JSON list of C-alpha atoms in Angstrom, two decimals:
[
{"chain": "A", "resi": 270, "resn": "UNK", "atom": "CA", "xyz": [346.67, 74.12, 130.47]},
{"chain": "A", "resi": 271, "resn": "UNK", "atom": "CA", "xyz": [345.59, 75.33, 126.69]},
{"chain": "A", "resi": 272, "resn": "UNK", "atom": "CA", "xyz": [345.97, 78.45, 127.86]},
{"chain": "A", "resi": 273, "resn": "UNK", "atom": "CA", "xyz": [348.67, 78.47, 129.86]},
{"chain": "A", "resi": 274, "resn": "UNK", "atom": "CA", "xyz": [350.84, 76.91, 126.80]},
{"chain": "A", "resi": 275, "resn": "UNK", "atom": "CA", "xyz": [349.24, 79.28, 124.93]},
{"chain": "A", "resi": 276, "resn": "UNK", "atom": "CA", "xyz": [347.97, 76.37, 122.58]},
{"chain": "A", "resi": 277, "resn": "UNK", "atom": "CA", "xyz": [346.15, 76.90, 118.62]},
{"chain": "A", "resi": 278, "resn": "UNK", "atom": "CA", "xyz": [344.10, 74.50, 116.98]},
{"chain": "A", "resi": 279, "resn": "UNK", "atom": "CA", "xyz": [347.68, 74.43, 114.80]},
{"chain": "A", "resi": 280, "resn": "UNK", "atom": "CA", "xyz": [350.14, 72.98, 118.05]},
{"chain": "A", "resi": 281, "resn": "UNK", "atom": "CA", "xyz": [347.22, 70.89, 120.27]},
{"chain": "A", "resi": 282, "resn": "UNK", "atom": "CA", "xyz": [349.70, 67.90, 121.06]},
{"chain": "A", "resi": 283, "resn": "UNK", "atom": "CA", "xyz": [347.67, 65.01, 119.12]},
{"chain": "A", "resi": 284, "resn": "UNK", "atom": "CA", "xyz": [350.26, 62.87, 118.61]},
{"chain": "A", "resi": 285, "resn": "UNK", "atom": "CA", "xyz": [348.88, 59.68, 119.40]},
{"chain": "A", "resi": 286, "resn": "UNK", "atom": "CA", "xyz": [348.82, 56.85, 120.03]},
{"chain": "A", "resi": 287, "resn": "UNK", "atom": "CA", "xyz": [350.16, 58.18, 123.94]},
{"chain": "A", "resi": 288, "resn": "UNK", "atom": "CA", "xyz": [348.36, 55.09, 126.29]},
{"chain": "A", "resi": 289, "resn": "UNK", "atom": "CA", "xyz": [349.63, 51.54, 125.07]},
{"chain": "A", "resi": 290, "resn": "UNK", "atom": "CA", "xyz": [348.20, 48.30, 125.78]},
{"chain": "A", "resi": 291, "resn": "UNK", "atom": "CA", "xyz": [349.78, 46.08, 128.29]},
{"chain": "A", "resi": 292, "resn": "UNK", "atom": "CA", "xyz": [350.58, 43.12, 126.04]},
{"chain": "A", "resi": 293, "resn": "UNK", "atom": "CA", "xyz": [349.48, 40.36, 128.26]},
{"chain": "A", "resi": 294, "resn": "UNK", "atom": "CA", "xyz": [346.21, 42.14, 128.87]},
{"chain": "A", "resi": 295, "resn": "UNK", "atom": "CA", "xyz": [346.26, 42.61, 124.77]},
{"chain": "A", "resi": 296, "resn": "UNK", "atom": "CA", "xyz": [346.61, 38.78, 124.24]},
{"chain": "A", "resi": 297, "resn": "UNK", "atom": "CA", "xyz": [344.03, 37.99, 126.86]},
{"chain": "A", "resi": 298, "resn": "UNK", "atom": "CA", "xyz": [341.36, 39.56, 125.08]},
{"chain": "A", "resi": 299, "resn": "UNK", "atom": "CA", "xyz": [342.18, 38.39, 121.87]},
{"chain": "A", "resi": 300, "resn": "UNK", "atom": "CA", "xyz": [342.03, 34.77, 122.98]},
{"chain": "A", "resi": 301, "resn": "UNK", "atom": "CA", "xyz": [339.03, 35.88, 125.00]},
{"chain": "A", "resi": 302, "resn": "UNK", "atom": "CA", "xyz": [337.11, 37.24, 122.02]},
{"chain": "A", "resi": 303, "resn": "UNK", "atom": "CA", "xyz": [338.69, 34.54, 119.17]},
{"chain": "A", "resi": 304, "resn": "UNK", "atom": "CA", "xyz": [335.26, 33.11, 119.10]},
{"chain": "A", "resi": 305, "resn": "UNK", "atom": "CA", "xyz": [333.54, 36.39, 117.39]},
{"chain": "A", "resi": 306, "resn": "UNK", "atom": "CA", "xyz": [334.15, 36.12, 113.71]},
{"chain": "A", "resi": 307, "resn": "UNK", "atom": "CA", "xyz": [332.32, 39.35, 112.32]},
{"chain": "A", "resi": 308, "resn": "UNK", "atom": "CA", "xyz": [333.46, 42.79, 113.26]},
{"chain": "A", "resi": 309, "resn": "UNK", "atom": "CA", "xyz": [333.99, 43.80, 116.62]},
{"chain": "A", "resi": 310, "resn": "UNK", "atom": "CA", "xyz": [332.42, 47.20, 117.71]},
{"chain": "A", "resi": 311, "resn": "UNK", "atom": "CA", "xyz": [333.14, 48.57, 121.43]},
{"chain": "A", "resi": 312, "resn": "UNK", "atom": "CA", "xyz": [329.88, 51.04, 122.46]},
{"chain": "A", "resi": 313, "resn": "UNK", "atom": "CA", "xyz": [329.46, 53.06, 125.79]},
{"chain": "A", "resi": 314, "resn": "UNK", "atom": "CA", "xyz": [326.36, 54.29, 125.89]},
{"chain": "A", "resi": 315, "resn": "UNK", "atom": "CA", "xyz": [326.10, 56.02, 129.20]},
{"chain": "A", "resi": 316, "resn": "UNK", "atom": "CA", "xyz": [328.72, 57.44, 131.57]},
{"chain": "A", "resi": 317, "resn": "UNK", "atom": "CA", "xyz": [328.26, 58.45, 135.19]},
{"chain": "A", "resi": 318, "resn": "UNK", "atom": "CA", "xyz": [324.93, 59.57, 136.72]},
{"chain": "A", "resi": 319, "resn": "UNK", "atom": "CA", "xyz": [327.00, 62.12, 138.63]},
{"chain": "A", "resi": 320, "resn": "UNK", "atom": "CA", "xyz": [328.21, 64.12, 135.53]},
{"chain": "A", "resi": 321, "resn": "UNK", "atom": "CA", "xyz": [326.68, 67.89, 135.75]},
{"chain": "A", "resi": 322, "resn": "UNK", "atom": "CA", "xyz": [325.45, 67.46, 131.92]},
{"chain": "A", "resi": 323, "resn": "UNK", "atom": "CA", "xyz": [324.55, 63.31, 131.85]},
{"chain": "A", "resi": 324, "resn": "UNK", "atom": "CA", "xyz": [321.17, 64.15, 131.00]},
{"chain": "A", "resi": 325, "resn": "UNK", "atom": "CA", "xyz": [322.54, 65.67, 127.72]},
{"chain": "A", "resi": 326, "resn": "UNK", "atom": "CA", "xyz": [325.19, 63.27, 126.84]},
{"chain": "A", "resi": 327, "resn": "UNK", "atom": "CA", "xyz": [323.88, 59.74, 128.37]},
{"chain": "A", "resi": 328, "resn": "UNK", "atom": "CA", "xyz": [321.85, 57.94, 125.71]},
{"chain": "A", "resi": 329, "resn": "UNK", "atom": "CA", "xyz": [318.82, 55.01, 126.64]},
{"chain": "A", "resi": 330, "resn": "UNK", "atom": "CA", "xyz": [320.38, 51.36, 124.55]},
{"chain": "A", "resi": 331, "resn": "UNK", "atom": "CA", "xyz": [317.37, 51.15, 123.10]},
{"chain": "A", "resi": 332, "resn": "UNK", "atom": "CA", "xyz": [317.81, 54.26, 121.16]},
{"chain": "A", "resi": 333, "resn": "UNK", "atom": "CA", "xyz": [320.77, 52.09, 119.65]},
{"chain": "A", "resi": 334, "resn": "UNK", "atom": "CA", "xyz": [317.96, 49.30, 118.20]},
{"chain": "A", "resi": 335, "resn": "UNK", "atom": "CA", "xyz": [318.89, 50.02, 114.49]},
{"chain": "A", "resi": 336, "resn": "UNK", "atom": "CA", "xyz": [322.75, 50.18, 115.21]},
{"chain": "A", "resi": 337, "resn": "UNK", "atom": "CA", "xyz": [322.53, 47.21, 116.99]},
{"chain": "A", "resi": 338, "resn": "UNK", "atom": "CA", "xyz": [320.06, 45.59, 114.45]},
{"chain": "A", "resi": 339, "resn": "UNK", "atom": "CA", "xyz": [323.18, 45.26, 111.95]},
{"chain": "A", "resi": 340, "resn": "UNK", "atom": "CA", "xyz": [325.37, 42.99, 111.35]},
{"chain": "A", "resi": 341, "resn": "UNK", "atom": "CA", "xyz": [328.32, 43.19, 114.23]},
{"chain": "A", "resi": 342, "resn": "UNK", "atom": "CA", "xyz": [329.33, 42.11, 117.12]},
{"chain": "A", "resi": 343, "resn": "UNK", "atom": "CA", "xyz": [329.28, 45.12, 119.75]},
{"chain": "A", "resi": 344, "resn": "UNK", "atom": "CA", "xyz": [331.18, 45.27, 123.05]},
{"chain": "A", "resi": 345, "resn": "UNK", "atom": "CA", "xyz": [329.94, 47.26, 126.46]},
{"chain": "A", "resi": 346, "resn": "UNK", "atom": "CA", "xyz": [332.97, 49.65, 127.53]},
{"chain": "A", "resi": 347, "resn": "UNK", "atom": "CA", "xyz": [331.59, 50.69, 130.39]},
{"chain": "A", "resi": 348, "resn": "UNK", "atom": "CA", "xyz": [331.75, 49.56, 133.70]},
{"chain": "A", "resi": 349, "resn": "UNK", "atom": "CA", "xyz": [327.99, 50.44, 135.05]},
{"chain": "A", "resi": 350, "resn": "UNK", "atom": "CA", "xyz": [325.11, 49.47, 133.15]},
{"chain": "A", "resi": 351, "resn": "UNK", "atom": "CA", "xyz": [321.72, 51.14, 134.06]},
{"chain": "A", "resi": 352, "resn": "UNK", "atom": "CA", "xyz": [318.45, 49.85, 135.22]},
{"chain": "A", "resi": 353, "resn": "UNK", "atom": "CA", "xyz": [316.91, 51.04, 132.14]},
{"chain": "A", "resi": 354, "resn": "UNK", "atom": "CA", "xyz": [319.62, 49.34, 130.21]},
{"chain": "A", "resi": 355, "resn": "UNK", "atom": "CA", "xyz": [319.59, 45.89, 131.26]},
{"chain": "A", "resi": 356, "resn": "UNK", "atom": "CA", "xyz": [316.28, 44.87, 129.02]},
{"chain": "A", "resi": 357, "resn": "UNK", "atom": "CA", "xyz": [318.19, 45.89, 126.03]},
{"chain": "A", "resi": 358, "resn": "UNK", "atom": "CA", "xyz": [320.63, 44.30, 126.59]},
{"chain": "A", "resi": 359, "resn": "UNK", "atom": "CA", "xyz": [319.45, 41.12, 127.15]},
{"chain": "A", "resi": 360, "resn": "UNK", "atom": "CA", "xyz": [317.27, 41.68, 124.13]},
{"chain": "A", "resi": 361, "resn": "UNK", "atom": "CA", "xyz": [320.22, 41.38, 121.43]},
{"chain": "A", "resi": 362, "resn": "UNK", "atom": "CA", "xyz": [322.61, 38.42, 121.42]},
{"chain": "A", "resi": 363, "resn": "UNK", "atom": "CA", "xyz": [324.93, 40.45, 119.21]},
{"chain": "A", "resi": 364, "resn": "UNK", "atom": "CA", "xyz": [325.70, 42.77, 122.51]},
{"chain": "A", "resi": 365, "resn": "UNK", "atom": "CA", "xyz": [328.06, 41.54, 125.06]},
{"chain": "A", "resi": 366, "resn": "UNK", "atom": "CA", "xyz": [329.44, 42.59, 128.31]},
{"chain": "A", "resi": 367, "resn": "UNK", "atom": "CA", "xyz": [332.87, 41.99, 129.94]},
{"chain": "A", "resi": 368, "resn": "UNK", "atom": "CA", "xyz": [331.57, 44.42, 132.56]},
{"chain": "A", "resi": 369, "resn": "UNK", "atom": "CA", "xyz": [332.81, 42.05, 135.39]},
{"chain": "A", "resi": 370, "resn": "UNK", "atom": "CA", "xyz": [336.12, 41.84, 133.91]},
{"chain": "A", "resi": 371, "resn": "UNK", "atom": "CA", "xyz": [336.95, 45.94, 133.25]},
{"chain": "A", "resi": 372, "resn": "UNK", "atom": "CA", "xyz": [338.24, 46.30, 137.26]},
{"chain": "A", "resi": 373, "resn": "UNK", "atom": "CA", "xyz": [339.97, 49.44, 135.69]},
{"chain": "A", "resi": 374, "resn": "UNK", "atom": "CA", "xyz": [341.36, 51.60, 132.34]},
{"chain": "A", "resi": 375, "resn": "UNK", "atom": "CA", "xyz": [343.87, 49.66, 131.74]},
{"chain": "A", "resi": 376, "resn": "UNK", "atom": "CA", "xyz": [341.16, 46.52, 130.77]},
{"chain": "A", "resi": 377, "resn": "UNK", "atom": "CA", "xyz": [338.93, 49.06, 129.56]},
{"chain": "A", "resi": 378, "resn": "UNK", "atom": "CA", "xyz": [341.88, 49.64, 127.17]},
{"chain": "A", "resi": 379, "resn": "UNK", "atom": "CA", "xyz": [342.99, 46.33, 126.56]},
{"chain": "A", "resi": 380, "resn": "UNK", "atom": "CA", "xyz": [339.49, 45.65, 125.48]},
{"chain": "A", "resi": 381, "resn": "UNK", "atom": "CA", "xyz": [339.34, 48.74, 123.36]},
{"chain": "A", "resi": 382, "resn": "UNK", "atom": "CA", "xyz": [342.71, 47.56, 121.42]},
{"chain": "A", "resi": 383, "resn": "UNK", "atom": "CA", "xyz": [340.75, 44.56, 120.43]},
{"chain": "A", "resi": 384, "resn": "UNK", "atom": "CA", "xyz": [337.84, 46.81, 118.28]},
{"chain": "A", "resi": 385, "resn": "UNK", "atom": "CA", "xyz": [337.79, 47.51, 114.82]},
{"chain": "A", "resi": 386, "resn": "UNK", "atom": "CA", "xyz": [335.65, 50.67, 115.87]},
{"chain": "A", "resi": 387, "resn": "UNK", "atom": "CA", "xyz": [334.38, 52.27, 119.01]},
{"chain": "A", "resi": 388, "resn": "UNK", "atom": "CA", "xyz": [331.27, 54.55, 119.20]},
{"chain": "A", "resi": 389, "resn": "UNK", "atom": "CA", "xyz": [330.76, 56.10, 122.41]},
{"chain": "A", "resi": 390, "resn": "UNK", "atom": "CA", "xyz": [328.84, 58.84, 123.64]},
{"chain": "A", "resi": 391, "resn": "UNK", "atom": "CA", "xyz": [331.20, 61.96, 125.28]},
{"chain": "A", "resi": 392, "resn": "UNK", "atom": "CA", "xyz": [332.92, 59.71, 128.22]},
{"chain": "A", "resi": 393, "resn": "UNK", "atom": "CA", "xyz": [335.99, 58.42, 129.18]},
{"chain": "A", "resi": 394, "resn": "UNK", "atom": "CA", "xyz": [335.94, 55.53, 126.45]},
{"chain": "A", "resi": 395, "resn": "UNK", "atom": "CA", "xyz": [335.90, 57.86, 124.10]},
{"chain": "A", "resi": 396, "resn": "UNK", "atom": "CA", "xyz": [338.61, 60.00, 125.15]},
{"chain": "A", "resi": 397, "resn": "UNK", "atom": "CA", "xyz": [340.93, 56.86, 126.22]},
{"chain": "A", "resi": 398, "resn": "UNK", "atom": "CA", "xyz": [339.86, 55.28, 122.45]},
{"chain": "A", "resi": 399, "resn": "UNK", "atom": "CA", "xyz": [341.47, 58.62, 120.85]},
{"chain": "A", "resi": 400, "resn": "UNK", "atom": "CA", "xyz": [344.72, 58.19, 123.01]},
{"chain": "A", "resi": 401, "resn": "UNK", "atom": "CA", "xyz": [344.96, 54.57, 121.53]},
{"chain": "A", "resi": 402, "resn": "UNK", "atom": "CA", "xyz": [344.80, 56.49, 118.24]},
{"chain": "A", "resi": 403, "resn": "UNK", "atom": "CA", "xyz": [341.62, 53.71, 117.62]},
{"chain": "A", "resi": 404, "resn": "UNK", "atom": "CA", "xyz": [338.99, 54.56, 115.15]},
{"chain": "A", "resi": 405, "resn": "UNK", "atom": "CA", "xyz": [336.51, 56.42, 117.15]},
{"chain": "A", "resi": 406, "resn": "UNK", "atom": "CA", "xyz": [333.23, 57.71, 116.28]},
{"chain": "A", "resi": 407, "resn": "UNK", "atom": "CA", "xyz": [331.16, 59.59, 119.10]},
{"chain": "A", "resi": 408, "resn": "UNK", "atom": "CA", "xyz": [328.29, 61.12, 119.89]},
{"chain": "A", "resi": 409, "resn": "UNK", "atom": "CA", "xyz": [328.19, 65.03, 120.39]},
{"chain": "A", "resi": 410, "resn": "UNK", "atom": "CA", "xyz": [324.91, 66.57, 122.30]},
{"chain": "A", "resi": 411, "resn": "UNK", "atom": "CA", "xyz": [323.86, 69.97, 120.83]},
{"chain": "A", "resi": 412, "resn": "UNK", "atom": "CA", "xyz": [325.76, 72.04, 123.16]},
{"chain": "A", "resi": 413, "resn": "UNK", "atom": "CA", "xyz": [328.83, 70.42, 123.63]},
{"chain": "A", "resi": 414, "resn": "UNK", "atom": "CA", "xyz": [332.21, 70.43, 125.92]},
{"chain": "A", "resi": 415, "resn": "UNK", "atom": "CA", "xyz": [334.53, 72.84, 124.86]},
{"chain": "A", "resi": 416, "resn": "UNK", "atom": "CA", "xyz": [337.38, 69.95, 123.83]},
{"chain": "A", "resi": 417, "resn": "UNK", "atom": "CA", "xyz": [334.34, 69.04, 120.83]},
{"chain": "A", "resi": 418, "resn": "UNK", "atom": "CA", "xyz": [334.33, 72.97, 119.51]},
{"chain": "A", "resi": 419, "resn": "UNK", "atom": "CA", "xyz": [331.46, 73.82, 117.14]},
{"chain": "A", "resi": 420, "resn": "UNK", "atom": "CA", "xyz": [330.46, 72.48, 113.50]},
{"chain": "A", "resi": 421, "resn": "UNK", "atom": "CA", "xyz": [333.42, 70.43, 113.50]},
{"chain": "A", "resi": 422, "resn": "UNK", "atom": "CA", "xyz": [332.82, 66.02, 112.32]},
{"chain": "A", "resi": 423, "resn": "UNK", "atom": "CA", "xyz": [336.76, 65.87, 113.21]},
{"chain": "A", "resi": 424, "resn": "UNK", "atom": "CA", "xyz": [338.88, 65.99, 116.44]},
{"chain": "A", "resi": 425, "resn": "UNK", "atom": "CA", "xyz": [342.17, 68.08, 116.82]},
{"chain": "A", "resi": 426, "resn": "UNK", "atom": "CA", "xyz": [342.91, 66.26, 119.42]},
{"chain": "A", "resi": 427, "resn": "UNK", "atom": "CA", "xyz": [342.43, 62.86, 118.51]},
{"chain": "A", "resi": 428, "resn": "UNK", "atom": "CA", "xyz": [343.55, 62.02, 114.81]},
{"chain": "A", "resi": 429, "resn": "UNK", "atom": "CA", "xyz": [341.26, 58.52, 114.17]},
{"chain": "A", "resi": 430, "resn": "UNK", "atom": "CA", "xyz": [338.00, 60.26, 115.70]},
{"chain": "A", "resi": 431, "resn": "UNK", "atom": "CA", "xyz": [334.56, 61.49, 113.94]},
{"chain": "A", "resi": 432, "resn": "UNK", "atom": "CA", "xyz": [332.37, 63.11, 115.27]},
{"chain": "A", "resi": 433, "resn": "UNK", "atom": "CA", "xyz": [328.08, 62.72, 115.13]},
{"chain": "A", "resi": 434, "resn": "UNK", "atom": "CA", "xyz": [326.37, 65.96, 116.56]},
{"chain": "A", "resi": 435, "resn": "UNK", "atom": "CA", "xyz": [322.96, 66.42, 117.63]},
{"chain": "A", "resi": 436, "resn": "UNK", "atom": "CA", "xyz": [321.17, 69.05, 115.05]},
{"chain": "A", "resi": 437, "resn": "UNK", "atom": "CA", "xyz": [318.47, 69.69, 118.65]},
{"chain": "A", "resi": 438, "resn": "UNK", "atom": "CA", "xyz": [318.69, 69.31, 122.09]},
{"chain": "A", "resi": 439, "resn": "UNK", "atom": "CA", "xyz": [317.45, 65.75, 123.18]},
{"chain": "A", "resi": 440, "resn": "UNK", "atom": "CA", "xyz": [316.70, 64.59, 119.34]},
{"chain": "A", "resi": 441, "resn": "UNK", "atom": "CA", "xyz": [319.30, 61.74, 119.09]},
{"chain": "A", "resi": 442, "resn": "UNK", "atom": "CA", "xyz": [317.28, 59.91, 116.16]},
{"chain": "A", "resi": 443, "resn": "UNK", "atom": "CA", "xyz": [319.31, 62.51, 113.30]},
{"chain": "A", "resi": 444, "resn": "UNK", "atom": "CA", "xyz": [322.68, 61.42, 114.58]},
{"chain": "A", "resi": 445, "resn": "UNK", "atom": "CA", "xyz": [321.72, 57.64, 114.78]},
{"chain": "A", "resi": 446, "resn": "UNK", "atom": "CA", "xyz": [320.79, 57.18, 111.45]},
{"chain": "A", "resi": 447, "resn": "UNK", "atom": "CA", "xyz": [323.96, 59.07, 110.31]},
{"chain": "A", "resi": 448, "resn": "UNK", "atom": "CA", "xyz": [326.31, 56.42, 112.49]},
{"chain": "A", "resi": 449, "resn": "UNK", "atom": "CA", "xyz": [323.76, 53.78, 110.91]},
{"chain": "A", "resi": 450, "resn": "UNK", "atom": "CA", "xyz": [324.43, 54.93, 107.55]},
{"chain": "A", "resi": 451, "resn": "UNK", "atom": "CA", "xyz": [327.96, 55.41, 108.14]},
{"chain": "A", "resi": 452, "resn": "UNK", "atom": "CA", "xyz": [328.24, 51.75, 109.84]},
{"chain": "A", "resi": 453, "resn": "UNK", "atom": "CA", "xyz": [327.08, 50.49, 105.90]},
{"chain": "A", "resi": 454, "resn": "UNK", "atom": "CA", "xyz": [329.01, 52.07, 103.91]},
{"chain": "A", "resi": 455, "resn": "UNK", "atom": "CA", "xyz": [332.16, 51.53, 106.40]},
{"chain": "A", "resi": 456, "resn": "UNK", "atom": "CA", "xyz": [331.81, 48.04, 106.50]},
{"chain": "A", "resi": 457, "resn": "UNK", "atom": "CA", "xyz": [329.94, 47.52, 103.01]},
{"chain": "A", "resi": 458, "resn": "UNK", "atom": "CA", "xyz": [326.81, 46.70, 104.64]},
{"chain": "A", "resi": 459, "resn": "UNK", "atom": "CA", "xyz": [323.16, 47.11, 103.93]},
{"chain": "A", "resi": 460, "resn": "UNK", "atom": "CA", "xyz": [321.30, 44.28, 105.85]},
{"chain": "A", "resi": 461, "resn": "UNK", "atom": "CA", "xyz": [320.35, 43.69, 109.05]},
{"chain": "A", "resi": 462, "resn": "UNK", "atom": "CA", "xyz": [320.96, 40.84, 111.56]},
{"chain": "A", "resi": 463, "resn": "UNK", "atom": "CA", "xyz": [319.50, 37.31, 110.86]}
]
């Protein structure tokens, strides 16, 4: 369709928000998350298995430890949570999952609404977070979908979204400690979880 519209980096249609929130949905998860007093961070770490580049853009939760290790509550986006994954998880009270409860986007959204940030690898979440016009921060692999463009930390498409790029292919360490770093001085930060 770019092409067809004949589209620049100048007139890419990035007005957004363009997906709302059902408010009942909205109010459900606010009442459903009242108990978390600290901020709320939603995180997809992994998309679908069947995706032609997952290897490249699917990320192992542990490799989140020092993200996780701060001082937030995070949020699972995602629907499907790997084998590999489920250790982790279990491993960090500060982590929960609604997975049960996203039956489709519009929860996925709903949920999303109720974030003060998402960081999400290149999936859905992080393409439906930039439609809510949410603050987005996501994680780019080295050689990227065309949407991401090159040796760019912004998005023309989606206003509220920065990006973290892999520097190699497979070395995910570099852009940890720069959402890490970022997560401080964001939120003013510099300890870890008690």
């Amino acid at each position: 369709l770019p092409l067809a519209f004949k589209t620049t980096l100048e007139t890419i249609p990035a007005i957004t928000p363009y997906f709302y929130v059902n408010n009942e949905k909205k109010l459900d998860w606010k009442r459903k998350l009242k108990e978390f007093q600290r901020k709320k961070i939603g995180l997809a770490f992994s998309g679908s298995a069947a995706h032609n580049n997952d290897i490249n853009r699917s990320i192992p939760l542990h490799q989140f430890k020092s993200i996780l290790d701060l001082p937030f509550d995070f949020f699972v986006l995602q629907k499907d949570i790997r084998e590999r994954d489920k250790k982790t998880l279990a491993l960090f009270p500060n982590i929960h999952n609604f997975q049960n409860e996203l039956d489709d986007f519009s929860d996925t959204a709903a949920l999303i609404e109720a974030m003060d940030l998402v960081i999400s690898i290149d999936t859905s979440a992080a393409h439906l977070a930039g439609a809510l016009r949410k603050e987005t921060w996501v994680l780019i692999p080295h050689n990227p979908d065309f949407r991401w463009m090159l040796d760019r930390t912004d998005s023309p498409w989606y206003p509220k979204m920065k990006l973290f790029r892999q520097k190699e292919i497979g070395e995910w360490d570099f852009v940890i400690e720069n959402i890490v770093k970022s997560l401080q001085d964001t939120f003013n930060v510099s300890k870890k979880l008690d």
